[in-house]
Amino acid sequence: MKYIELNNKMANQFKENFDFEALLLDKIAVEEFLKEVESKSVKFASLKERMEFLIHNSYYIDFYEMYSYEQIEEIHDFCYSFNFEFQSFMAVSKFYQDYALKSDNGLNWLESYEDRVAIVALFLGNGDFKKAKRICHDMMLQNLQPATPTFKNAGLVRAGELVSCFLLSLDDSLNSIAYNANSSMQLSKIGGGVATNFTRLRGRNEEIKGIDNCASGIVPVLKIWEDIFSYVDQLGQRKGAGAGYYHIMGWDIEEFLSTKKINADEKARLQSLSIGVIVPDVFMKKAWKGEDYYVFAPYTVYKTFGIHLDDMDMNKWYDKLVASNTVKKRKINARKMLDLIAELQMESGYPYIMYVDNANKVHALRHIGSIKQSNLCTEIMQLQEVSYIDDPNDSNRLNEYKRDISCNLSSGNIVNMMKTNRIKETSYSAMDGLTTVAKLTNISQVPSVALANDTMNSVGFGAMNLHGFFAKNQIDYESDEAKDFVNVFFMMVNYYTIERSMQIALEEGKTFQDFEKSDYADGSYFKRYIEKDYLPKFEKIAKLFEGMHIPTREDWKGLMNAVMKNGMYHSYRLAIAPTQSISYVQNATPSISPIVNVIESRMYGKSNTYYPMPFLSMDTYFYYKSAYETDMYKMIDLIAVMQEHVDQGISTILYVTSNTPSNELASMYAYAWAKGLKSLYYTRTKTLKIDECESCAV
């Protein structure tokens, strides 16, 4: 195919001759691909004929129940007025292969980019024409990008779910295991990725019904979960994806980690299930000092104190557990454990690391519940509770469903938000669109997930194209100017998402459940913003924000008073997920990470496809320093600045080479913890290929 040849020629010519003019070949590849799209697109005499055909044949929902034809036409005309052009071959091919609606036989396209945006905006407007047009505006400017499940499925009759990332929590009973196994299957069936907390399960050789050495431990259950996601997928089109989280002070932690060793026994090795460790401050302090720490048998903890290990604040409970004569325990050297984790990450990319105390220290809902784990991509940090599942032998107690978690995501394109001076407007559009998704999502087959969605209205607005923005404006990713920019930018996004959430609470006449117990309600959340200004420190950064109002301490004080009076609709608002295929469509660098190569190679279909970084030129080339050459400590510093303004987490990948010593990687873990990061995603080693999570990615 000519467009593949042009795209490949572009990459080869650039690599061989450092020829920036070769990038023009990629633009020609776009034109060639669009010729094929044109030849395979279904033609209609008018928009009215097109809409009636797609609605009548069960492609689109009946939008006439929400809008007049004139409004639908106005939105479509508005989209086409932008004269949108794809900026790379990867962008156009990704959109048409993965997102544009096709005929039932898969041979013809029924949507252009403008058509898809119009339908998504109309859907997210949910009958409110003005809201639909605002969302449409930011999507056509490519300021706002809904997550893949929403962008792909919105407005379709035969659609998957609008969200596809979930968190579940097991209790220590067969009933709970069965409930969560079924829940995982139901969620995997709709294309969901599921993270499950296994910390409560009895450790190997713990007692069952008073008989010692009966429990099989955590690994057999993990193997069941791996089989679940291997068996149950979305109509054979998308593999199931799951992750298991376990507390680093749990009895089976060494067995848990050994499941990712390349030379592990095949009966215990997890080939496709991801794993993550839950790490409290107590462990990190002991690792810092090179001391031993204790792991505890979970059932003996519960039997002695009536509280589960994952419910404990280890800052308060650790010494009590050590002192107890009835809690089964053993010593492990903390630094050696951290080194083991580093060795495994160098080998396999896993485990993820979730710093549970860092997450809870700044948790605005700490008086409502605690954060216990994260998701497949480590950016979701929300309170979670464990459901009681009915024991058939106990007729006096029925199922008591508590709150699990679903991830409802979108991202802003930093380059375009800054270019159009629309941080406020895009933040508003994001909150409006995400609110519609929350309202229309009903995962009824998993009551604990449905309950959380209905009572908490949680969303996660993120960001992409940070490195692209830095390169475009000739800012070093590792510089103080970079930290200055993200400090101001994410403060503003935080401000405007809170403001819009407060406005939606007024419009809807309700707040999220238990708002009055939150740090928003008593004003304590706003203290740091009222005590100091978050204005640019560098003249270069100040110029980038010219024409935009940067909220001052007085603005924050006014917002605090409004929130205390009116409440907030959303319990959580911000989460920076990894952005993968959708960032190609946006012609953006992924999420907030540094790039890997100035021209990235991806196997797409049966062809190698190349993606040149946005704005690549002689002027920007040297600002596109590879992640493998970037100082990871400075990257952590940058993310720590963002984290101050993000109420959930930031998916953070560490980049090392095969020559990086494992103790150096362990040192990065300690540094990230000390800087207040809430989690670390996988570690990407230069010689290692990772199957990245698609379920939660924006």
XYZ file of C-alpha atoms in Angstrom:
698
model
C 0.000 0.000 0.000
C 1.399 3.346 -1.049
C 0.696 5.137 2.234
C 2.584 2.474 4.219
C 5.517 2.783 1.819
C 5.549 6.570 2.191
C 5.333 6.372 5.976
C 8.168 3.844 6.133
C 10.266 5.788 3.651
C 9.841 8.891 5.801
C 11.194 7.105 8.866
C 14.088 5.424 7.078
C 15.147 8.587 5.266
C 15.052 10.606 8.480
C 17.063 8.035 10.418
C 19.658 7.576 7.685
C 20.201 11.200 6.696
C 18.770 13.228 9.593
C 16.540 14.742 6.897
C 13.692 16.867 8.258
C 12.247 17.318 4.765
C 11.542 13.594 4.803
C 8.760 14.337 7.287
C 6.756 15.723 4.357
C 6.416 12.163 3.112
C 4.257 11.430 6.150
C 1.881 14.235 5.131
C 1.627 12.686 1.669
C 0.905 9.321 3.315
C -2.045 10.986 5.055
C -3.391 12.185 1.714
C -3.000 8.731 0.165
C -4.761 7.057 3.070
C -7.658 9.524 2.860
C -8.077 8.646 -0.830
C -8.719 5.060 0.222
C -11.105 6.246 2.947
C -12.989 8.292 0.357
C -13.300 5.307 -1.964
C -14.608 3.066 0.823
C -16.943 5.519 2.544
C -20.712 5.230 2.158
C -22.129 8.344 0.462
C -25.431 9.989 1.354
C -27.354 12.708 -0.449
C -27.800 14.741 2.737
C -27.123 14.689 6.459
C -30.815 13.981 7.046
C -30.673 10.896 4.854
C -27.496 9.773 6.604
C -28.912 10.212 10.126
C -32.147 8.436 9.252
C -30.262 5.529 7.686
C -27.921 5.126 10.687
C -30.737 5.411 13.217
C -33.138 3.147 11.306
C -30.458 0.459 10.860
C -29.494 0.489 14.540
C -26.095 2.114 14.186
C -26.954 5.319 16.069
C -29.328 5.821 18.969
C -32.335 7.990 18.127
C -30.871 11.474 18.570
C -34.215 12.978 17.535
C -35.459 12.107 21.016
C -32.944 14.633 22.382
C -32.476 17.219 19.616
C -34.244 18.708 16.632
C -32.852 18.001 13.181
C -31.787 21.649 12.913
C -29.682 21.306 16.066
C -28.073 18.096 14.824
C -27.314 19.790 11.520
C -25.840 22.829 13.279
C -23.464 20.645 15.297
C -22.307 18.800 12.170
C -21.848 22.032 10.224
C -19.941 23.462 13.173
C -17.581 20.484 13.152
C -16.893 20.793 9.441
C -16.269 24.546 9.773
C -12.927 23.829 11.487
C -11.446 22.379 8.269
C -9.777 19.727 10.403
C -6.666 17.979 9.068
C -4.868 14.956 10.484
C -1.279 15.791 11.334
C 0.309 12.372 10.826
C -0.282 9.065 9.102
C -0.465 7.346 12.488
C -3.237 9.765 13.515
C -5.423 9.184 10.463
C -4.864 5.422 10.329
C -5.526 4.974 14.056
C -8.747 6.954 13.858
C -10.191 5.123 10.872
C -9.070 1.675 11.954
C -10.010 1.930 15.642
C -12.641 4.634 16.144
C -14.629 5.506 13.014
C -17.919 3.645 12.587
C -17.885 0.936 9.929
C -20.647 -0.931 8.144
C -21.709 -4.251 9.628
C -19.591 -6.162 7.117
C -16.546 -4.109 8.141
C -15.775 -3.064 4.555
C -17.008 0.537 4.492
C -16.682 3.588 6.661
C -19.785 5.423 7.843
C -18.085 8.271 9.701
C -15.429 10.912 9.204
C -13.572 12.493 12.119
C -16.051 15.379 12.115
C -18.987 12.953 12.159
C -17.586 11.030 15.139
C -16.937 14.223 17.118
C -20.430 15.526 16.343
C -22.055 12.310 17.562
C -19.900 12.121 20.702
C -20.652 15.776 21.517
C -24.390 15.316 20.966
C -24.334 12.232 23.154
C -22.350 13.911 25.943
C -24.625 16.946 25.727
C -27.440 14.549 26.694
C -30.116 16.772 25.155
C -28.574 20.098 26.199
C -27.703 21.722 22.872
C -25.527 24.499 24.311
C -23.519 21.992 26.317
C -23.145 19.737 23.270
C -21.806 22.635 21.227
C -19.302 23.621 23.937
C -18.012 20.057 24.121
C -17.925 19.892 20.324
C -15.882 23.097 20.205
C -13.152 21.759 22.488
C -13.084 18.382 20.786
C -12.697 19.908 17.314
C -9.909 22.137 18.596
C -8.431 18.897 19.935
C -8.276 20.467 23.373
C -10.380 17.656 24.826
C -10.245 13.937 24.187
C -12.703 11.510 25.811
C -11.244 8.143 26.778
C -11.217 5.364 24.214
C -14.390 3.593 25.507
C -16.364 6.839 25.345
C -14.962 8.115 22.041
C -15.500 4.736 20.383
C -18.933 3.839 21.799
C -20.802 7.103 22.438
C -24.030 7.366 20.464
C -23.994 3.807 19.134
C -26.778 1.265 19.603
C -24.523 -1.785 19.528
C -21.916 -0.301 21.804
C -19.618 -1.393 24.555
C -19.594 0.399 27.883
C -18.479 4.016 28.143
C -16.022 3.100 30.902
C -13.678 0.130 30.938
C -11.546 0.219 34.063
C -12.679 -1.147 37.427
C -11.370 -1.884 40.938
C -12.707 -4.674 43.149
C -11.853 -5.864 46.662
C -11.964 -9.411 48.031
C -13.028 -10.460 51.498
C -11.630 -13.585 53.122
C -14.463 -15.940 52.202
C -15.429 -18.269 49.380
C -18.601 -16.259 48.890
C -16.594 -13.097 48.282
C -14.172 -14.934 45.989
C -17.113 -16.269 43.962
C -18.797 -12.845 43.802
C -15.633 -11.106 42.675
C -14.760 -13.857 40.195
C -18.186 -13.469 38.600
C -17.870 -9.673 38.732
C -14.504 -9.897 36.984
C -16.015 -12.078 34.270
C -18.944 -9.712 33.782
C -16.605 -6.716 33.544
C -14.164 -8.485 31.242
C -17.088 -9.434 28.972
C -17.762 -5.729 28.373
C -14.076 -5.019 27.699
C -13.201 -3.903 31.212
C -9.825 -4.115 32.864
C -10.121 -5.118 36.511
C -7.758 -4.578 39.432
C -8.479 -6.633 42.551
C -7.111 -6.319 46.079
C -6.195 -9.787 47.418
C -4.695 -8.642 50.736
C -7.440 -10.095 52.948
C -7.001 -13.689 51.784
C -5.489 -16.079 54.300
C -1.793 -16.696 53.822
C -0.337 -20.063 52.974
C -0.748 -22.590 55.803
C -3.026 -20.379 57.896
C -5.872 -22.115 59.699
C -9.333 -22.843 58.345
C -12.054 -23.636 60.887
C -9.442 -23.939 63.613
C -7.245 -26.412 61.731
C -3.701 -25.179 61.024
C -1.816 -25.513 57.744
C -4.961 -25.685 55.620
C -4.979 -22.450 53.598
C -3.414 -22.580 50.150
C -2.485 -18.905 50.128
C -2.928 -16.237 47.501
C -1.288 -17.769 44.405
C -3.999 -20.348 43.516
C -6.608 -17.585 43.553
C -4.402 -15.390 41.360
C -4.190 -18.252 38.868
C -7.997 -18.423 38.799
C -8.105 -14.698 38.049
C -5.585 -15.083 35.241
C -7.722 -17.814 33.704
C -10.811 -15.617 34.008
C -9.275 -12.854 31.899
C -7.837 -15.334 29.423
C -11.235 -16.939 28.936
C -13.637 -13.986 29.049
C -12.979 -11.207 26.540
C -15.028 -8.745 24.504
C -16.423 -10.838 21.643
C -12.942 -12.091 20.794
C -11.922 -8.571 19.733
C -10.234 -7.365 22.892
C -8.365 -9.475 25.415
C -9.385 -9.414 29.038
C -7.010 -7.575 31.355
C -6.567 -7.843 35.088
C -4.243 -6.892 37.922
C -3.820 -8.240 41.431
C -2.721 -6.003 44.289
C -1.232 -7.304 47.544
C 0.119 -5.630 50.688
C 3.891 -5.748 51.081
C 3.341 -6.771 54.728
C 1.129 -9.708 53.753
C 2.320 -13.227 54.566
C 2.498 -14.395 50.930
C 4.388 -11.379 49.552
C 7.406 -13.406 48.409
C 5.224 -15.967 46.634
C 3.181 -13.134 45.151
C 6.266 -11.494 43.652
C 7.760 -14.795 42.485
C 4.814 -15.213 40.099
C 6.582 -12.758 37.785
C 9.982 -14.445 37.822
C 10.922 -15.706 34.389
C 12.217 -18.970 35.844
C 9.215 -19.512 38.158
C 7.415 -22.850 38.164
C 4.737 -22.711 35.459
C 2.123 -23.764 38.029
C 2.756 -20.515 39.913
C 3.883 -18.148 37.173
C 1.467 -15.433 36.049
C 1.948 -14.796 32.356
C -0.760 -12.230 31.666
C -2.142 -11.017 35.008
C -0.448 -7.804 36.145
C 0.557 -7.403 39.783
C 1.016 -4.444 42.133
C 2.285 -4.042 45.690
C 0.660 -1.823 48.326
C 3.455 -0.096 50.255
C 3.048 1.899 53.513
C 5.441 4.469 54.987
C 6.622 2.066 57.705
C 8.121 -0.233 55.100
C 9.798 2.578 53.161
C 11.369 4.019 56.332
C 12.793 0.630 57.239
C 14.082 0.117 53.694
C 15.673 3.568 53.852
C 17.525 2.526 57.032
C 18.328 -1.007 55.851
C 16.303 -2.566 58.694
C 14.204 -5.699 58.866
C 10.429 -5.529 58.754
C 7.701 -8.032 59.551
C 5.140 -9.638 57.306
C 1.939 -10.836 58.955
C -0.491 -13.684 58.386
C -3.711 -11.808 57.485
C -6.191 -14.114 59.212
C -4.294 -14.041 62.516
C -4.355 -10.239 62.317
C -8.117 -10.240 61.864
C -8.682 -12.949 64.483
C -6.659 -11.002 67.070
C -7.832 -7.443 66.445
C -11.075 -7.759 64.477
C -9.716 -5.565 61.698
C -8.224 -6.579 58.355
C -4.666 -5.814 57.302
C -5.754 -3.621 54.390
C -7.924 -1.501 56.720
C -5.015 -0.719 59.028
C -3.021 2.505 59.100
C 0.378 0.898 59.612
C 1.743 4.062 61.207
C -0.587 3.259 64.126
C -0.849 -0.526 63.941
C 2.584 -1.859 62.979
C 4.102 -1.893 66.494
C 0.907 -3.453 67.907
C 1.098 -6.260 65.347
C 4.769 -6.858 66.117
C 4.075 -6.951 69.873
C 1.125 -9.355 69.584
C 1.746 -12.967 70.614
C -1.200 -14.237 68.578
C -0.343 -12.588 65.247
C 1.780 -14.887 63.100
C 4.784 -13.025 61.672
C 8.263 -13.344 60.227
C 11.145 -11.012 59.403
C 12.375 -9.908 55.973
C 15.050 -7.328 55.262
C 13.230 -4.297 53.831
C 16.058 -3.160 51.581
C 16.478 -6.641 50.136
C 12.738 -6.706 49.456
C 12.977 -3.394 47.613
C 15.939 -4.740 45.629
C 13.915 -7.863 44.785
C 11.102 -5.677 43.462
C 13.637 -3.752 41.376
C 15.111 -6.978 39.971
C 11.641 -8.202 39.030
C 10.790 -4.909 37.346
C 14.010 -5.074 35.342
C 13.069 -8.630 34.366
C 9.339 -8.314 33.721
C 8.250 -4.678 34.218
C 6.210 -5.665 37.311
C 5.102 -5.118 40.032
C 3.408 -1.732 40.090
C 4.002 0.172 43.338
C 1.240 1.988 45.211
C 2.358 4.215 48.125
C -0.788 3.876 50.208
C 0.105 6.439 52.894
C 1.131 9.082 50.344
C -2.299 8.633 48.780
C -4.200 8.854 52.067
C -2.247 11.749 53.610
C -3.660 14.176 51.054
C -6.979 12.393 50.555
C -9.731 15.001 50.684
C -12.247 12.281 51.598
C -10.168 10.760 54.419
C -13.026 11.094 56.902
C -15.361 9.148 54.598
C -13.116 6.221 53.666
C -9.586 5.179 52.805
C -7.715 4.476 49.575
C -6.483 0.874 49.569
C -5.209 0.053 46.082
C -4.969 1.407 42.546
C -5.977 0.245 39.066
C -4.261 -1.345 36.081
C -2.579 1.925 35.158
C -1.985 3.213 38.730
C -3.679 6.613 38.394
C -6.987 5.864 40.156
C -6.966 6.585 43.900
C -10.451 6.433 45.432
C -11.970 5.216 48.671
C -13.032 1.602 48.560
C -15.059 -0.690 50.797
C -15.505 -4.462 50.948
C -18.945 -5.958 50.369
C -20.399 -8.680 52.581
C -21.601 -11.532 50.392
C -24.362 -13.728 51.767
C -23.431 -16.984 53.481
C -26.078 -19.553 52.505
C -25.921 -20.937 56.058
C -26.689 -17.542 57.632
C -30.298 -16.606 56.918
C -30.093 -13.604 59.262
C -27.712 -11.588 57.101
C -28.155 -10.749 53.431
C -25.740 -9.291 50.896
C -24.412 -5.895 51.899
C -22.931 -4.229 48.842
C -20.352 -1.548 49.525
C -18.522 0.759 47.151
C -16.020 -0.524 44.605
C -14.654 1.690 41.822
C -15.081 2.454 38.123
C -12.799 4.797 36.166
C -14.457 7.464 34.027
C -11.727 9.275 32.105
C -10.804 11.922 29.537
C -7.724 14.024 28.800
C -6.824 17.524 27.762
C -4.245 18.242 25.068
C -1.888 20.699 26.786
C -0.500 22.133 23.549
C -3.920 23.056 22.186
C -5.381 24.206 25.501
C -2.504 26.676 25.782
C -2.603 27.665 22.102
C -6.308 28.540 22.269
C -6.196 30.051 25.789
C -8.978 27.663 26.844
C -7.837 25.993 30.072
C -11.035 27.093 31.811
C -13.358 26.255 28.920
C -11.764 22.850 28.300
C -11.879 21.969 32.004
C -15.580 22.872 32.022
C -16.250 20.808 28.884
C -14.385 17.866 30.377
C -16.414 17.949 33.574
C -19.667 18.238 31.613
C -18.828 15.294 29.375
C -17.565 13.113 32.218
C -20.695 13.913 34.236
C -22.882 12.612 31.412
C -20.837 9.411 31.243
C -21.238 8.934 35.010
C -24.996 9.488 34.749
C -25.444 7.074 31.852
C -23.184 4.345 33.208
C -24.981 1.540 34.995
C -22.880 -1.548 35.605
C -25.891 -3.356 37.076
C -24.237 -6.768 36.820
C -21.756 -5.650 39.523
C -23.804 -3.923 42.261
C -20.765 -2.699 44.216
C -19.462 -0.811 41.173
C -22.910 0.571 40.358
C -23.340 1.783 43.941
C -20.072 3.723 43.907
C -20.850 5.327 40.554
C -24.307 6.400 41.727
C -23.215 7.867 45.053
C -19.749 9.280 44.340
C -19.959 10.645 40.751
C -16.220 10.062 40.417
C -14.416 11.203 37.262
C -10.819 11.584 36.142
C -9.694 14.390 33.850
C -6.087 14.008 32.761
C -3.579 15.444 30.310
C -1.420 14.556 27.325
C 1.217 16.157 25.094
C 3.356 17.605 27.896
C 6.658 16.765 26.244
C 5.248 17.983 22.936
C 4.414 21.307 24.582
C 7.895 21.598 26.057
C 9.568 20.823 22.732
C 7.327 23.212 20.807
C 8.217 26.009 23.232
C 11.860 24.965 23.604
C 11.684 24.105 27.287
C 13.917 21.363 28.686
C 11.803 18.571 30.245
C 14.244 18.417 33.192
C 14.384 22.171 33.809
C 13.052 24.465 36.533
C 10.994 26.214 33.840
C 9.218 22.898 33.191
C 8.321 22.599 36.881
C 7.149 26.210 36.888
C 4.841 25.553 33.941
C 3.202 22.411 35.328
C 2.748 24.096 38.701
C 0.662 26.860 37.135
C -1.108 24.743 34.513
C -2.313 21.991 36.832
C -3.259 24.488 39.533
C -5.542 26.147 36.982
C -7.072 22.843 35.880
C -7.650 21.975 39.527
C -9.339 25.323 40.150
C -11.661 25.169 37.146
C -12.678 21.534 37.649
C -13.609 22.306 41.256
C -15.503 25.400 40.119
C -17.446 23.466 37.482
C -18.174 20.624 39.900
C -19.624 23.156 42.327
C -21.778 24.633 39.554
C -23.036 21.176 38.548
C -23.955 20.483 42.178
C -26.136 23.600 42.048
C -27.664 22.598 38.697
C -28.388 19.042 39.830
C -29.452 20.008 43.320
C -27.193 17.445 44.976
C -23.622 16.705 46.012
C -21.676 13.459 46.180
C -22.540 11.289 49.177
C -21.064 12.495 52.501
C -19.700 15.702 50.971
C -20.152 17.366 54.366
C -17.448 15.068 55.835
C -14.853 16.014 53.198
C -11.963 18.481 53.342
C -13.815 20.497 50.696
C -16.773 21.057 53.013
C -14.756 22.443 55.931
C -12.451 24.455 53.644
C -9.236 22.730 54.763
C -8.516 21.512 51.211
C -8.107 25.114 50.028
C -5.647 26.213 52.713
C -2.459 25.894 50.641
C -3.956 27.869 47.754
C -5.077 30.694 50.014
C -1.724 30.932 51.801
C 0.363 31.521 48.666
C 0.046 32.532 45.032
C 0.798 30.023 42.291
C 2.018 32.533 39.728
C 4.783 31.884 37.174
C 8.310 32.487 38.482
C 10.011 32.659 35.082
C 9.341 35.357 32.490
C 9.244 32.787 29.696
C 6.510 30.832 31.478
C 4.569 33.995 32.304
C 4.475 34.885 28.595
C 2.994 31.490 27.774
C 0.029 32.309 30.016
C -0.559 35.792 28.600
C -4.243 36.372 27.877
C -5.374 33.881 30.530
C -6.476 34.728 34.040
C -4.401 32.805 36.573
C -6.446 32.253 39.745
C -5.092 34.234 42.693
C -5.330 33.637 46.427
C -8.456 35.799 46.463
C -9.990 33.696 43.685
C -9.272 30.548 45.668
C -10.785 32.077 48.780
C -13.940 32.937 46.852
C -14.071 29.403 45.418
C -13.659 27.923 48.896
C -16.618 29.917 50.187
C -18.761 28.919 47.200
C -17.904 25.234 47.626
C -18.565 25.309 51.368
C -21.971 26.837 50.616
C -23.014 24.873 47.527
C -21.042 21.628 47.677
C -19.465 19.613 44.839
C -21.055 17.064 42.551
C -17.922 14.938 42.042
C -16.027 13.150 44.792
C -12.935 12.858 42.564
C -12.032 14.931 39.512
C -8.450 14.536 38.289
C -6.395 11.481 37.326
C -3.590 11.431 34.770
C -3.810 8.155 32.874
C -1.416 6.845 30.249
C -2.611 7.867 26.790
C -1.713 5.459 24.045
C -3.614 5.008 20.774
C -5.783 8.057 21.395
C -2.723 10.302 21.726
C -1.823 9.357 18.146
C -5.193 10.628 16.958
C -4.497 13.855 18.834
C -0.973 14.054 17.337
C 0.275 14.265 20.894
C 3.060 12.860 23.009
C 1.693 10.322 25.495
C 0.345 11.642 28.791
C 2.947 13.581 30.819
C 5.846 11.205 30.064
C 9.015 11.997 28.153
C 9.094 10.439 24.692
C 11.078 7.303 23.896
C 12.106 8.104 20.292
C 11.638 11.137 18.036
C 10.161 8.732 15.502
C 8.276 5.960 17.208
C 7.719 2.572 15.632
C 4.587 0.490 16.249
C 3.508 -2.777 14.683
C 0.022 -1.911 13.468
C -1.914 -4.644 11.755
C 0.657 -6.429 9.613
C 2.769 -3.351 8.968
C 5.379 -1.384 10.810
C 4.012 2.140 11.222
C 6.094 5.164 12.202
C 5.001 8.189 14.156
C 7.125 11.358 14.165
C 6.781 13.432 17.304
C 4.594 16.540 16.924
C 6.318 19.779 15.864
C 9.490 17.857 15.028
C 12.010 20.185 13.378
C 15.618 21.246 13.691
C 14.485 23.786 16.329
C 12.663 21.249 18.499
C 14.749 18.127 17.917
C 17.153 18.644 20.819
C 14.277 19.251 23.237
C 12.996 15.756 22.462
C 15.448 14.002 24.734
C 14.617 10.303 25.038
C 13.139 9.027 28.283
C 16.072 6.604 28.497
C 18.450 9.571 28.558
C 16.289 11.642 30.923
C 17.295 11.945 34.567
C 14.582 9.901 36.316
C 15.058 11.846 39.547
C 14.291 15.088 37.733
C 11.294 13.460 36.064
C 10.052 12.450 39.524
C 10.575 16.058 40.686
C 8.407 17.275 37.809
C 5.632 14.767 38.522
C 5.735 15.613 42.227
C 4.878 19.222 41.338
C 1.880 18.064 39.289
C 0.792 15.670 42.021
C 0.195 18.549 44.435
C -2.754 19.638 42.273
C -4.126 16.221 41.220
C -6.565 14.731 43.720
C -6.050 11.169 42.433
C -2.854 9.762 40.926
C -0.475 10.123 38.006
C 0.499 7.088 35.974
C 4.296 7.225 36.120
C 6.591 4.969 34.102
C 10.272 4.686 35.040
C 12.698 4.280 32.136
C 15.968 2.438 32.645
C 18.458 0.526 30.534
C 19.604 -3.050 31.000
C 22.795 -1.574 32.476
C 20.962 0.181 35.312
C 21.816 -1.552 38.635
C 18.774 -2.854 40.489
C 19.801 -0.965 43.629
C 19.727 2.259 41.592
C 16.152 1.489 40.529
C 15.298 0.787 44.186
C 16.743 4.196 45.012
C 14.306 5.741 42.515
C 11.428 4.037 44.343
C 12.574 5.586 47.611
C 12.971 8.999 46.001
C 9.497 8.855 44.447
C 8.026 7.953 47.836
C 9.923 10.767 49.573
C 8.683 13.274 46.959
C 5.062 12.311 47.623
C 4.220 10.307 44.485
C 1.249 8.036 45.072
C 2.261 5.283 42.678
C 4.683 4.015 40.067
C 3.405 2.190 36.993
C 5.695 -0.376 35.404
C 9.409 0.060 34.740
C 10.320 0.076 31.064
C 13.753 -1.343 30.341
C 15.292 -0.493 26.988
C 15.578 -4.155 25.995
C 12.177 -5.105 27.439
C 8.801 -5.016 25.682
C 5.738 -4.399 27.889
C 2.140 -5.160 26.935
C 0.649 -1.836 27.966
C -2.784 -1.639 29.565
C -5.507 -0.606 27.114
C -8.489 -0.899 29.428
C -7.856 2.215 31.487
C -5.846 4.200 28.994
C -7.385 7.375 27.704
